[in-house]
Coordinates of C-alpha atoms (C1' of nucleotides) in Angstrom, one line a residue:
Chain A
M1 CA -6.2 -21.6 -44.2
K2 CA -7.4 -22.5 -40.8
E3 CA -3.6 -23.4 -39.3
Q4 CA -2.4 -20.4 -40.6
L5 CA -5.0 -18.1 -39.0
T6 CA -4.4 -20.2 -35.8
V7 CA -1.0 -19.1 -35.8
L8 CA -1.5 -15.6 -36.5
L9 CA -4.3 -15.5 -33.5
Q10 CA -1.5 -17.5 -31.2
Q11 CA 1.1 -14.8 -32.0
A12 CA -1.5 -12.0 -31.2
L13 CA -2.6 -13.7 -28.0
D14 CA 1.1 -14.1 -27.0
T15 CA 1.6 -10.4 -27.4
L16 CA -1.1 -9.5 -25.2
I17 CA -0.2 -12.0 -22.7
A18 CA 3.2 -9.9 -22.8
Q19 CA 1.7 -6.7 -22.4
G20 CA -0.1 -7.8 -19.5
V21 CA -3.6 -7.5 -21.2
L22 CA -3.8 -11.4 -20.7
P23 CA -2.9 -13.5 -17.7
A24 CA 0.3 -15.5 -18.1
D25 CA -1.5 -18.4 -17.7
T26 CA -3.6 -18.2 -20.7
R27 CA -3.9 -21.3 -22.9
P28 CA -6.8 -21.0 -24.9
Q29 CA -8.2 -23.1 -27.2
I30 CA -8.4 -21.5 -30.6
Q31 CA -11.5 -22.5 -32.3
I32 CA -12.0 -21.0 -35.9
D33 CA -15.4 -21.4 -38.0
R34 CA -16.4 -21.1 -41.4
S35 CA -19.0 -18.3 -41.3
R36 CA -22.7 -19.3 -42.3
D37 CA -23.3 -15.6 -43.5
K38 CA -21.0 -14.3 -46.2
R39 CA -21.4 -10.9 -44.4
H40 CA -19.8 -12.3 -41.6
G41 CA -16.9 -12.7 -43.9
D42 CA -14.7 -16.3 -44.3
L43 CA -13.8 -17.4 -40.9
A44 CA -14.8 -16.0 -37.7
C45 CA -13.2 -16.8 -34.1
N46 CA -14.6 -16.6 -30.8
I47 CA -12.0 -16.4 -28.9
A48 CA -12.5 -12.6 -27.4
L49 CA -16.0 -14.3 -25.8
A50 CA -14.3 -17.0 -24.6
L51 CA -11.0 -14.8 -23.0
A52 CA -13.4 -11.9 -21.9
K53 CA -13.6 -13.3 -18.4
A54 CA -10.2 -14.0 -17.7
A55 CA -9.1 -10.6 -19.2
K56 CA -11.5 -9.0 -17.0
R57 CA -12.6 -6.8 -20.1
K58 CA -15.8 -6.9 -22.4
P59 CA -15.6 -9.2 -25.4
R60 CA -15.9 -6.4 -28.1
E61 CA -13.2 -4.4 -26.3
L62 CA -11.0 -7.6 -25.9
A63 CA -11.3 -8.5 -29.8
E64 CA -10.3 -5.1 -30.8
L65 CA -7.2 -5.5 -28.6
I66 CA -6.6 -8.9 -30.2
C67 CA -7.2 -7.4 -33.8
D68 CA -4.7 -4.5 -33.1
A69 CA -2.1 -7.2 -31.9
L70 CA -2.9 -9.6 -35.2
P71 CA 0.4 -9.5 -37.8
A72 CA -0.3 -8.4 -41.2
D73 CA -0.7 -11.1 -43.4
P74 CA -1.5 -11.4 -47.4
L75 CA -4.4 -14.0 -46.2
V76 CA -6.1 -11.7 -44.5
T77 CA -7.5 -8.6 -46.0
R78 CA -9.6 -7.2 -43.3
T79 CA -11.0 -8.3 -39.9
E80 CA -14.2 -7.2 -38.1
I81 CA -15.9 -7.2 -34.9
A82 CA -19.4 -8.3 -35.2
G83 CA -22.0 -9.5 -32.5
P84 CA -21.1 -10.1 -29.2
G85 CA -17.6 -9.7 -30.0
F86 CA -16.8 -12.4 -32.7
I87 CA -13.7 -11.6 -34.6
N88 CA -14.6 -11.9 -38.6
F89 CA -11.8 -12.5 -41.1
F90 CA -12.1 -11.6 -44.8
L91 CA -9.6 -13.5 -46.7
S92 CA -8.1 -12.5 -49.9
A93 CA -9.8 -13.3 -53.3
D94 CA -6.4 -15.0 -54.0
S95 CA -6.5 -17.8 -50.9
N96 CA -10.1 -18.6 -51.8
Q97 CA -9.2 -19.4 -55.2
A98 CA -6.3 -21.2 -54.3
V99 CA -8.2 -24.3 -53.6
I100 CA -8.7 -25.1 -57.1
R101 CA -5.1 -25.4 -57.8
R102 CA -4.7 -27.9 -54.9
I103 CA -7.6 -30.2 -56.4
L104 CA -6.6 -30.2 -60.0
E105 CA -3.1 -30.6 -58.5
Q106 CA -3.8 -33.4 -56.1
G107 CA -6.6 -35.1 -58.5
R108 CA -7.7 -38.0 -56.5
T109 CA -5.8 -37.4 -53.6
F110 CA -7.1 -34.2 -53.0
G111 CA -9.2 -34.6 -49.7
T112 CA -6.9 -37.2 -48.0
S113 CA -4.9 -36.8 -45.2
T114 CA -2.0 -38.6 -43.0
T115 CA -4.0 -38.3 -39.6
G116 CA -4.4 -42.0 -38.9
A117 CA -0.2 -42.2 -39.2
G118 CA -0.3 -45.3 -40.5
R119 CA -1.8 -46.9 -37.1
K120 CA -4.2 -50.1 -37.5
V121 CA -8.0 -50.2 -37.2
Q122 CA -10.0 -52.8 -37.8
V123 CA -13.6 -52.7 -38.9
E124 CA -16.1 -55.7 -38.3
F125 CA -19.1 -55.1 -40.6
V126 CA -21.9 -57.5 -42.0
S127 CA -21.1 -60.6 -40.1
A128 CA -24.1 -62.5 -41.1
N129 CA -24.4 -66.3 -40.1
P130 CA -24.5 -68.5 -43.0
T131 CA -28.0 -69.3 -42.9
G132 CA -29.3 -67.4 -45.3
P133 CA -28.9 -64.6 -48.0
L134 CA -28.2 -61.3 -46.8
H135 CA -31.2 -58.9 -46.3
V136 CA -31.5 -55.4 -46.5
G137 CA -30.3 -54.8 -43.0
H138 CA -26.9 -56.7 -43.9
G139 CA -26.9 -54.4 -46.6
R140 CA -27.0 -51.2 -44.3
G141 CA -24.0 -52.6 -42.5
A142 CA -22.1 -53.4 -45.7
A143 CA -22.4 -50.1 -47.2
V144 CA -21.9 -48.0 -43.9
G145 CA -19.3 -50.6 -43.0
D146 CA -17.3 -50.3 -46.3
S147 CA -17.7 -46.5 -46.4
L148 CA -16.0 -46.1 -43.1
C149 CA -13.0 -48.6 -44.0
R150 CA -12.6 -46.2 -47.0
L151 CA -12.9 -43.2 -45.0
L152 CA -10.2 -44.3 -42.7
A153 CA -7.8 -45.5 -45.5
A154 CA -8.6 -42.0 -46.9
T155 CA -7.1 -40.3 -43.3
G156 CA -3.9 -42.5 -43.3
W157 CA -5.2 -45.3 -41.3
H158 CA -3.9 -48.9 -42.0
V159 CA -7.2 -50.5 -42.2
A160 CA -8.2 -54.3 -42.0
S161 CA -11.5 -55.2 -42.8
E162 CA -13.3 -58.5 -41.0
F163 CA -16.3 -60.6 -41.4
Y164 CA -16.9 -62.6 -38.2
Y165 CA -19.3 -65.7 -38.5
N166 CA -20.5 -68.8 -36.6
D167 CA -20.0 -71.9 -38.6
A168 CA -20.7 -74.8 -36.0
G169 CA -23.4 -73.5 -33.4
A170 CA -27.3 -74.6 -32.7
Q171 CA -28.3 -72.4 -35.7
I172 CA -26.4 -74.3 -38.1
D173 CA -27.3 -77.6 -36.7
N174 CA -30.7 -76.0 -37.5
L175 CA -29.7 -75.0 -40.9
A176 CA -28.3 -78.2 -41.8
L177 CA -31.6 -79.9 -40.3
S178 CA -33.9 -78.2 -42.5
V179 CA -31.6 -78.6 -45.5
Q180 CA -31.9 -82.1 -44.8
A181 CA -35.8 -82.0 -44.4
R182 CA -36.0 -80.5 -48.0
C183 CA -33.5 -83.6 -49.4
R184 CA -36.1 -85.6 -47.9
N185 CA -39.3 -83.6 -49.5
V186 CA -40.4 -82.3 -46.4
S187 CA -42.1 -79.1 -46.8
P188 CA -42.0 -76.3 -44.1
D189 CA -45.9 -77.2 -43.4
D190 CA -45.4 -80.7 -43.1
P191 CA -45.8 -82.0 -39.5
E192 CA -42.0 -83.4 -39.7
W193 CA -40.7 -80.2 -40.5
P194 CA -38.1 -79.3 -38.1
Q195 CA -38.8 -77.1 -35.2
D196 CA -37.7 -73.6 -36.1
G197 CA -36.5 -74.8 -39.3
Y198 CA -35.7 -72.2 -42.0
R199 CA -38.6 -72.0 -44.5
G200 CA -37.3 -70.3 -47.0
D201 CA -37.4 -71.5 -50.5
Y202 CA -33.3 -70.8 -50.7
I203 CA -33.3 -74.0 -48.6
R204 CA -34.9 -75.8 -51.4
D205 CA -32.2 -74.8 -54.0
L206 CA -29.6 -75.5 -51.3
A207 CA -30.8 -79.2 -50.9
Q208 CA -31.1 -79.8 -55.0
A209 CA -27.6 -78.7 -55.4
Y210 CA -26.6 -80.9 -52.9
L211 CA -28.4 -84.0 -54.0
R212 CA -26.8 -83.1 -57.4
G213 CA -23.4 -83.2 -55.9
D214 CA -22.6 -79.6 -57.0
T215 CA -19.0 -78.2 -55.8
V216 CA -19.2 -74.4 -54.5
D217 CA -16.2 -72.3 -54.0
A218 CA -16.9 -69.6 -51.5
E219 CA -14.2 -67.2 -50.5
D220 CA -12.9 -69.2 -47.5
R221 CA -14.4 -72.6 -48.5
H222 CA -14.5 -75.3 -51.2
V223 CA -17.1 -78.1 -50.8
T224 CA -18.5 -81.0 -52.8
G225 CA -21.5 -82.1 -51.7
S226 CA -22.0 -86.1 -51.4
G227 CA -25.8 -86.4 -52.1
R228 CA -26.3 -88.3 -48.9
A229 CA -29.8 -87.3 -47.2
D230 CA -28.6 -89.2 -44.1
D231 CA -24.9 -88.0 -43.7
L232 CA -26.0 -84.7 -41.7
D233 CA -22.4 -83.5 -41.2
D234 CA -21.9 -83.5 -44.7
I235 CA -25.0 -81.6 -45.4
R236 CA -23.8 -78.9 -42.7
Q237 CA -20.7 -78.7 -44.3
F238 CA -22.1 -78.3 -47.9
A239 CA -24.9 -75.8 -46.6
V240 CA -22.4 -73.5 -44.7
A241 CA -20.3 -73.1 -48.1
Y242 CA -23.1 -72.9 -50.0
L243 CA -24.7 -70.1 -48.2
R244 CA -21.3 -68.1 -47.9
R245 CA -21.2 -68.4 -51.4
E246 CA -24.5 -67.0 -51.9
Q247 CA -23.4 -64.1 -49.8
D248 CA -19.9 -63.5 -51.3
L249 CA -22.1 -63.0 -54.5
D250 CA -24.5 -60.7 -52.6
L251 CA -21.0 -58.6 -51.5
K252 CA -19.4 -58.7 -54.9
A253 CA -22.7 -57.2 -56.0
F254 CA -22.4 -54.7 -53.7
A255 CA -18.5 -54.4 -54.3
V256 CA -17.7 -54.9 -50.8
H257 CA -14.8 -56.5 -50.2
F258 CA -13.3 -58.1 -46.8
D259 CA -9.7 -58.8 -45.8
E260 CA -10.4 -61.5 -43.3
Y261 CA -13.3 -64.1 -42.8
F262 CA -13.0 -64.9 -39.1
L263 CA -14.7 -68.2 -37.9
E264 CA -16.3 -68.6 -34.3
S265 CA -15.1 -72.3 -34.4
S266 CA -11.6 -71.3 -34.7
L267 CA -11.6 -69.7 -31.3
Y268 CA -12.6 -73.4 -29.8
R269 CA -9.6 -75.1 -31.8
Q270 CA -7.4 -72.7 -30.9
G271 CA -8.2 -73.2 -27.1
A272 CA -9.0 -69.5 -27.2
V273 CA -12.4 -69.7 -25.4
E274 CA -11.1 -72.4 -22.7
A275 CA -8.1 -69.5 -22.2
T276 CA -10.4 -66.8 -21.6
V277 CA -12.7 -68.6 -19.4
E278 CA -9.5 -69.3 -17.3
R279 CA -8.4 -66.2 -17.0
L280 CA -11.6 -64.5 -16.0
I281 CA -11.7 -67.2 -13.2
G282 CA -8.2 -66.6 -12.3
N283 CA -8.9 -63.0 -12.2
G284 CA -11.9 -63.5 -9.3
H285 CA -14.9 -62.1 -11.2
C286 CA -16.7 -65.5 -12.0
Y287 CA -18.9 -67.4 -9.6
E288 CA -21.0 -70.5 -9.7
R289 CA -24.7 -70.4 -9.5
D290 CA -27.7 -72.8 -10.2
G291 CA -24.8 -75.2 -12.0
A292 CA -24.0 -72.5 -14.4
L293 CA -20.8 -70.1 -14.4
W294 CA -21.3 -66.4 -14.1
L295 CA -19.0 -63.6 -15.0
R296 CA -19.8 -60.4 -12.5
T297 CA -20.4 -58.1 -15.5
T298 CA -22.3 -55.6 -12.8
D299 CA -18.5 -54.8 -11.6
F300 CA -18.2 -53.3 -15.0
G301 CA -21.3 -51.2 -15.6
D302 CA -23.6 -54.4 -16.7
D303 CA -27.5 -54.2 -15.3
K304 CA -27.0 -57.7 -14.3
D305 CA -24.3 -60.4 -14.4
R306 CA -23.9 -63.0 -17.2
V307 CA -23.9 -66.6 -17.8
M308 CA -20.9 -67.9 -19.6
R309 CA -21.0 -71.4 -19.1
K310 CA -24.3 -73.1 -19.2
R311 CA -25.5 -75.8 -16.6
E312 CA -25.4 -78.2 -19.4
G313 CA -21.6 -77.4 -20.0
G314 CA -22.0 -75.3 -23.4
Y315 CA -20.6 -72.0 -23.6
T316 CA -23.0 -68.7 -24.2
Y317 CA -22.1 -66.7 -27.4
F318 CA -21.0 -64.1 -25.0
L319 CA -18.2 -65.8 -24.3
P320 CA -16.6 -66.5 -27.7
D321 CA -17.3 -63.0 -28.1
V322 CA -15.1 -61.9 -25.5
A323 CA -12.4 -64.2 -26.5
Y324 CA -13.0 -63.1 -30.2
H325 CA -12.1 -59.4 -29.1
L326 CA -9.4 -60.3 -26.8
N327 CA -7.7 -62.1 -30.2
K328 CA -8.4 -58.3 -32.1
W329 CA -6.6 -56.8 -29.3
Q330 CA -3.5 -59.2 -29.5
R331 CA -3.6 -58.5 -33.0
G332 CA -2.7 -54.7 -32.5
F333 CA -5.8 -53.2 -33.4
E334 CA -5.5 -49.5 -31.9
R335 CA -8.9 -49.1 -32.9
V336 CA -11.7 -51.5 -33.5
I337 CA -15.4 -50.4 -35.1
N338 CA -17.8 -52.8 -35.1
E339 CA -20.7 -52.1 -37.2
Q340 CA -23.7 -54.2 -36.0
G341 CA -27.7 -53.8 -36.2
A342 CA -28.8 -51.9 -33.2
D343 CA -30.7 -55.0 -31.9
H344 CA -27.4 -56.1 -30.6
H345 CA -26.6 -53.2 -28.4
S346 CA -26.7 -55.1 -25.2
T347 CA -23.6 -56.9 -26.4
V348 CA -21.6 -53.5 -26.3
T349 CA -21.2 -53.4 -22.4
R350 CA -21.4 -57.2 -22.2
V351 CA -18.3 -57.5 -24.3
R352 CA -16.4 -54.5 -22.9
A353 CA -17.0 -55.5 -19.3
G354 CA -15.6 -59.2 -20.3
L355 CA -12.5 -57.7 -21.6
Q356 CA -12.0 -55.4 -18.3
A357 CA -12.7 -58.3 -16.6
L358 CA -9.6 -59.8 -18.5
D359 CA -7.4 -57.4 -17.0
Q360 CA -5.1 -56.8 -20.0
G361 CA -4.9 -53.0 -20.1
I362 CA -7.5 -53.0 -22.6
P363 CA -9.1 -49.3 -22.9
E364 CA -12.5 -49.0 -21.6
G365 CA -14.1 -47.7 -24.5
W366 CA -12.7 -50.7 -26.5
P367 CA -14.0 -51.3 -29.0
E368 CA -15.8 -49.1 -30.8
Y369 CA -19.5 -49.7 -32.0
V370 CA -21.4 -48.4 -34.6
L371 CA -25.1 -49.5 -34.7
H372 CA -27.6 -48.8 -37.4
Q373 CA -31.5 -49.0 -36.9
M374 CA -33.5 -51.1 -38.8
V375 CA -34.5 -50.4 -42.8
T376 CA -38.0 -50.4 -44.1
V377 CA -38.6 -50.5 -47.5
M378 CA -41.4 -48.7 -49.7
R379 CA -42.6 -49.4 -53.1
D380 CA -45.7 -48.2 -54.6
G381 CA -46.1 -46.0 -51.6
A382 CA -46.7 -48.8 -49.5
E383 CA -44.3 -50.8 -47.2
V384 CA -42.7 -54.0 -48.7
K385 CA -43.8 -56.8 -45.6
L386 CA -41.1 -58.8 -44.6
S387 CA -42.5 -62.0 -43.0
K388 CA -39.9 -64.0 -41.1
R389 CA -41.9 -67.0 -40.6
A390 CA -42.5 -67.8 -44.5
G391 CA -38.9 -67.0 -44.9
S392 CA -39.6 -64.5 -47.3
Y393 CA -37.9 -60.9 -47.2
L394 CA -36.5 -58.6 -49.9
T395 CA -32.6 -59.9 -50.3
L396 CA -29.7 -57.5 -50.8
R397 CA -29.3 -58.7 -54.4
E398 CA -33.1 -58.2 -55.2
L399 CA -32.4 -54.7 -54.4
I400 CA -29.2 -53.9 -55.9
D401 CA -31.0 -55.7 -59.4
E402 CA -34.1 -53.7 -59.2
V403 CA -32.5 -49.9 -58.4
G404 CA -28.6 -50.5 -59.0
R405 CA -25.6 -50.7 -56.6
D406 CA -25.2 -47.0 -56.9
A407 CA -28.5 -46.0 -55.3
T408 CA -28.9 -48.7 -53.1
R409 CA -25.2 -48.0 -51.6
F410 CA -26.0 -44.0 -51.5
F411 CA -29.6 -44.6 -49.8
L412 CA -28.1 -46.9 -47.1
V413 CA -25.3 -44.9 -46.4
A414 CA -26.6 -41.3 -46.9
R415 CA -28.4 -41.4 -43.5
A416 CA -27.2 -41.2 -39.8
A417 CA -26.7 -44.9 -38.7
N418 CA -28.7 -44.2 -35.2
S419 CA -31.8 -43.2 -36.9
Q420 CA -34.0 -45.6 -38.7
L421 CA -34.2 -45.7 -42.5
T422 CA -36.8 -45.9 -44.9
F423 CA -35.9 -47.1 -48.2
D424 CA -38.0 -45.6 -51.1
I425 CA -37.6 -47.8 -54.0
D426 CA -39.4 -45.6 -56.7
L427 CA -37.3 -42.5 -55.5
A428 CA -34.3 -44.8 -56.2
L429 CA -35.5 -45.3 -59.6
S430 CA -36.3 -42.3 -60.4
Q431 CA -34.2 -40.0 -62.7
S432 CA -35.2 -36.6 -61.3
N433 CA -33.7 -34.3 -58.9
D434 CA -35.7 -36.0 -56.0
N435 CA -33.2 -38.7 -56.3
P436 CA -29.9 -37.3 -54.6
V437 CA -27.7 -40.0 -56.5
Y438 CA -28.8 -39.0 -59.7
Y439 CA -28.6 -35.3 -58.7
I440 CA -24.9 -35.9 -58.1
Q441 CA -23.9 -38.0 -60.7
Y442 CA -25.3 -35.9 -62.8
A443 CA -23.4 -33.1 -61.7
H444 CA -20.3 -35.0 -62.3
A445 CA -21.2 -36.0 -65.7
R446 CA -22.1 -32.4 -66.3
S447 CA -18.7 -31.4 -65.4
C448 CA -17.3 -34.0 -67.9
S449 CA -19.8 -33.0 -70.6
V450 CA -18.3 -29.5 -70.6
M451 CA -15.1 -30.4 -71.3
R452 CA -16.0 -32.4 -74.0
K453 CA -18.2 -29.5 -75.5
L454 CA -15.2 -27.6 -75.1
E455 CA -12.9 -29.6 -77.4
E456 CA -15.8 -30.2 -80.0
Q457 CA -15.6 -26.3 -80.3
G458 CA -12.0 -26.5 -80.8
W459 CA -11.1 -24.4 -77.8
Q460 CA -8.1 -25.6 -75.9
W461 CA -8.0 -25.6 -72.1
Q462 CA -4.6 -26.3 -70.2
P463 CA -4.6 -26.4 -66.3
Q464 CA -1.4 -24.5 -65.9
S465 CA -2.8 -20.9 -68.2
A466 CA -6.2 -21.6 -66.6
L467 CA -5.0 -21.3 -63.1
Q468 CA -3.8 -17.9 -64.1
H469 CA -7.1 -16.8 -64.6
L470 CA -8.7 -17.9 -61.3
D471 CA -9.2 -14.0 -60.7
Q472 CA -12.2 -13.9 -63.0
L473 CA -14.2 -16.4 -60.6
Q474 CA -16.2 -12.9 -59.5
E475 CA -19.8 -14.2 -59.4
E476 CA -21.6 -14.9 -56.0
H477 CA -22.2 -18.6 -57.3
E478 CA -18.4 -19.1 -57.8
K479 CA -17.6 -18.1 -54.7
S480 CA -20.0 -20.2 -52.9
L481 CA -18.5 -23.4 -54.6
L482 CA -14.9 -21.9 -53.6
R483 CA -16.1 -22.2 -50.0
Q484 CA -18.1 -25.5 -50.7
L485 CA -14.9 -27.3 -52.1
D486 CA -12.6 -25.6 -49.7
R487 CA -14.6 -27.4 -46.9
Y488 CA -14.4 -30.9 -48.4
P489 CA -10.9 -32.2 -46.5
E490 CA -12.7 -31.4 -43.5
V491 CA -15.8 -33.2 -44.2
V492 CA -13.7 -36.3 -44.8
E493 CA -11.9 -35.8 -41.6
N494 CA -14.8 -35.5 -39.6
A495 CA -16.5 -38.3 -41.1
A496 CA -13.8 -40.8 -40.4
L497 CA -13.1 -39.4 -37.0
H498 CA -16.9 -39.6 -35.9
S499 CA -17.7 -42.7 -38.2
E500 CA -20.5 -40.8 -40.0
P501 CA -20.0 -41.3 -43.4
H502 CA -23.8 -40.0 -43.9
T503 CA -22.3 -36.5 -43.6
L504 CA -20.2 -36.9 -46.7
A505 CA -23.2 -37.7 -48.5
N506 CA -25.0 -34.7 -47.2
Y507 CA -22.0 -32.4 -48.2
L508 CA -21.9 -34.0 -52.0
R509 CA -25.7 -33.2 -52.4
D510 CA -25.2 -29.6 -51.3
L511 CA -21.8 -29.2 -53.4
A512 CA -23.9 -30.7 -56.4
G513 CA -26.7 -28.2 -56.1
D514 CA -24.3 -25.5 -55.7
F515 CA -22.8 -26.7 -58.9
H516 CA -26.2 -27.4 -60.9
T517 CA -27.3 -23.5 -59.6
W518 CA -24.2 -22.2 -61.1
Y519 CA -24.7 -24.1 -64.4
N520 CA -27.7 -22.5 -64.6
A521 CA -27.3 -19.3 -64.1
H522 CA -23.8 -18.6 -65.6
K523 CA -22.5 -20.0 -69.2
M524 CA -19.0 -21.7 -69.0
L525 CA -18.0 -21.6 -72.4
V526 CA -18.3 -18.3 -73.3
E527 CA -16.1 -16.4 -76.1
E528 CA -14.0 -14.7 -73.3
E529 CA -10.9 -16.8 -73.1
A530 CA -9.7 -15.7 -69.5
V531 CA -13.3 -16.2 -68.0
R532 CA -13.8 -19.4 -70.0
D533 CA -10.4 -20.8 -68.8
A534 CA -11.3 -20.0 -65.0
R535 CA -15.0 -21.3 -65.1
V536 CA -13.8 -24.6 -66.7
A537 CA -11.1 -25.1 -64.1
L538 CA -14.0 -24.5 -61.3
S539 CA -15.8 -27.1 -63.1
Q540 CA -13.1 -29.4 -63.1
A541 CA -12.5 -29.0 -59.5
V542 CA -15.8 -29.9 -58.9
G543 CA -16.3 -32.8 -60.8
Q544 CA -12.9 -34.2 -59.3
V545 CA -14.3 -33.5 -55.7
I546 CA -17.7 -35.2 -56.5
A547 CA -16.0 -38.3 -57.9
N548 CA -13.5 -38.4 -54.9
G549 CA -16.4 -38.2 -52.5
L550 CA -18.5 -40.7 -54.1
D551 CA -15.8 -43.0 -54.3
L552 CA -15.4 -42.9 -50.6
L553 CA -19.0 -43.8 -50.3
G554 CA -18.6 -46.8 -52.8
V555 CA -20.7 -45.1 -55.7
S556 CA -19.2 -44.5 -59.0
A557 CA -19.0 -41.3 -60.8
P558 CA -20.0 -41.6 -64.7
E559 CA -18.9 -39.4 -67.3
V560 CA -21.8 -39.7 -69.6
M561 CA -25.5 -40.2 -68.3
Chain B
rG1 C1' -40.1 -52.7 -14.8
rG2 C1' -34.6 -52.1 -16.9
rG3 C1' -31.5 -50.3 -21.1
rG4 C1' -30.5 -48.2 -26.4
rG5 C1' -32.3 -45.1 -30.1
rU6 C1' -35.2 -41.2 -32.2
rA7 C1' -38.1 -36.7 -31.9
rU8 C1' -36.5 -29.7 -36.2
rA9 C1' -41.5 -26.5 -42.0
rG10 C1' -47.5 -30.2 -44.0
rC11 C1' -44.2 -34.9 -46.0
rU12 C1' -38.6 -36.7 -46.2
rC13 C1' -34.5 -35.4 -43.7
rA14 C1' -29.7 -31.6 -42.7
rG15 C1' -27.8 -28.8 -39.0
rC16 C1' -19.9 -28.5 -39.5
rU17 C1' -20.1 -31.4 -32.1
rG18 C1' -21.8 -24.8 -28.0
rG19 C1' -22.2 -19.5 -32.0
rA20 C1' -24.7 -14.4 -34.9
rU21 C1' -31.5 -14.2 -38.2
rA22 C1' -32.3 -22.8 -37.5
rG23 C1' -31.2 -25.0 -43.4
rA24 C1' -32.7 -28.1 -47.8
rG25 C1' -35.9 -30.9 -51.5
rC26 C1' -40.6 -32.1 -52.0
rA27 C1' -46.0 -30.3 -51.3
rC28 C1' -48.5 -25.6 -51.6
rC29 C1' -48.4 -20.2 -54.3
rG30 C1' -46.3 -16.1 -57.5
rG31 C1' -43.0 -15.1 -61.9
rC32 C1' -39.9 -16.5 -65.5
rC33 C1' -38.3 -19.9 -69.7
rU34 C1' -36.8 -24.2 -73.0
rU35 C1' -30.0 -23.3 -72.6
rC36 C1' -22.8 -25.6 -72.6
rU37 C1' -27.0 -32.3 -71.3
rA38 C1' -31.8 -34.0 -70.9
rA39 C1' -32.8 -32.9 -63.2
rG40 C1' -36.6 -26.9 -65.7
rC41 C1' -34.9 -21.8 -63.2
rC42 C1' -35.8 -17.8 -59.5
rG43 C1' -38.8 -16.1 -55.8
rA44 C1' -42.7 -15.9 -51.6
rU45 C1' -45.0 -18.5 -47.4
rG46 C1' -44.2 -22.0 -44.0
rG47 C1' -41.0 -23.6 -36.7
rU48 C1' -42.8 -23.0 -29.3
rC49 C1' -36.1 -27.7 -32.8
rG50 C1' -41.8 -33.2 -28.3
rC51 C1' -42.4 -30.7 -23.1
rA52 C1' -40.6 -28.6 -18.0
rG53 C1' -36.1 -27.0 -15.7
rG54 C1' -30.7 -26.2 -15.4
rU55 C1' -25.4 -24.9 -16.7
rU56 C1' -23.2 -19.9 -19.5
rC57 C1' -21.6 -14.5 -22.8
rG58 C1' -24.5 -17.7 -26.1
rA59 C1' -28.2 -24.2 -26.1
rA60 C1' -31.5 -27.8 -31.6
rU61 C1' -26.8 -29.2 -29.9
rC62 C1' -24.2 -30.1 -23.0
rC63 C1' -27.1 -32.0 -17.6
rU64 C1' -31.6 -33.5 -15.3
rG65 C1' -36.3 -35.0 -15.0
rC66 C1' -41.1 -36.2 -18.1
rU67 C1' -43.9 -37.8 -22.5
rA68 C1' -44.6 -40.3 -27.4
rC69 C1' -42.5 -43.8 -31.0
rU70 C1' -39.0 -47.9 -31.6
rC71 C1' -35.5 -51.7 -30.9
rC72 C1' -33.3 -55.2 -27.2
rC73 C1' -33.7 -57.5 -22.2
rG74 C1' -32.7 -66.4 -22.8
rC75 C1' -28.3 -70.8 -19.7
rC76 C1' -30.4 -68.6 -28.2
rA77 C1' -26.6 -66.3 -32.1

RNA sequence: GGGGGUAUAGCUCAGCUGGAUAGAGCACCGGCCUUCUAAGCCGAUGGUCGCAGGUUCGAAUCCUGCUACUCCCGCCA
């Protein structure tokens, strides 16, 4: 609808240019906004305010001229000039009601677009090292990252999801030593316990499984434990597989899927790390100091230079990170979005600097980052304390078991990533309108219930004939709902474009609120057939949009509650 | 000390990327009411958008400088 209006406005401006009212070189950005206030019509345009100076006229006067030059169109019933010079458009009832037809015809595809045009985008998220179960912070990454994938796919991108992890570094050695200690019945408080060992109880379970000779099947590896406590390498293999399997189960419980699991070790095996170092040295961005090899990242906006190769010869994590991202670039991803905890923010500049130093024509802002802030968990009005030293923390799976997948996903995705999040378990569990998940799902269930009730009463409802009666939707509540429904495709588009899935969550809460209000105010299953047809059509449309939107958040839309 | 993030109603948070009188839910207050599903419904009150400047027709939104909270700042990952 905005597009049609833009065309009309452009024609009006062309006319004014031809008449000499506007300078010939006017290249205006036509911006059309939805009116917040009903009295300001349906859509508003600020073009007269923006062009007033160029036209050397008062904004209202120019607005008048634009309106006069506007071609007539059945879409627009009338225009009005308001405030400092806004042009308000009042659209025909017909065009407002047409959204229901679009929704019912398009069904599950309503709200999707082809904006991405099949271009390749990769979303990397979670990327937890296999040293323990996933915690709530990983859950936030999983919820946000997976929703981003869904949003991008819905807007026409070719999406690949990826999980990156280190299966061979110092932390994994540490893991193996911890498991070995447990195999030998050493406890975290014993003097022989390894320095910085992983103290959690899961290490004990892991050790027992190893000693039993269990076989573990993870998504990307399969290992049988030998049970030999002396074989540290075997323990390492087993421990990584075991914890990867645990994480797979966590992700499965969360309905999150990855197309690719990428191993840091593979970069070394393929020589990608060496090749990257040589390239960086060859480009003259490196120097030696104190026996270490440094990259001059300050040339690319970092606040200090970074060590790439340590004095003892090993590489810092930063170098494989650069090699990894070069690999992503070579795989042809036009966009790469990395979803990570905000504590990794310092790597952003570093990785981008490294990529620039490679001189491969990689854009400066590539890759994109979505960084999420910390999650704290509340239960019974008090913060659930997480003790890293004792290795005790609330795992993602425990949270899902307690409040369910839908509530967990919704709560973790419903807040802007870059603000801190408090997860209120009591709220997530409550079946009341305080709980947005319940509130939204209930709106969907209600819309389904109306249909069931209709059939019980022996009434017929056919979309084709119902669509003939949309002019019956005259109540204010119905008009607000129509406006709300009409926004949905834009909401999806913007959420995908700006990597902000929380805006979709907010939208759904608003839509559900409008639906409940309408439901309370007006009976749908009235005797009068035309009115009933139209209202059921609206109810169906709302249910469809809620189902579509919830799906993009990875939340189910139950038909009965 | 350097950097990231945040700051909006008593509380939890929105605010469509610069638009018109800043919104919602809780809480509080006043009415109504038990329904096509069982979250009751309607309304009122409540704001120096952290502070101070700047940019322009117009700023919660952009820029600069402060303040508070928070996270990061290793030849760990």
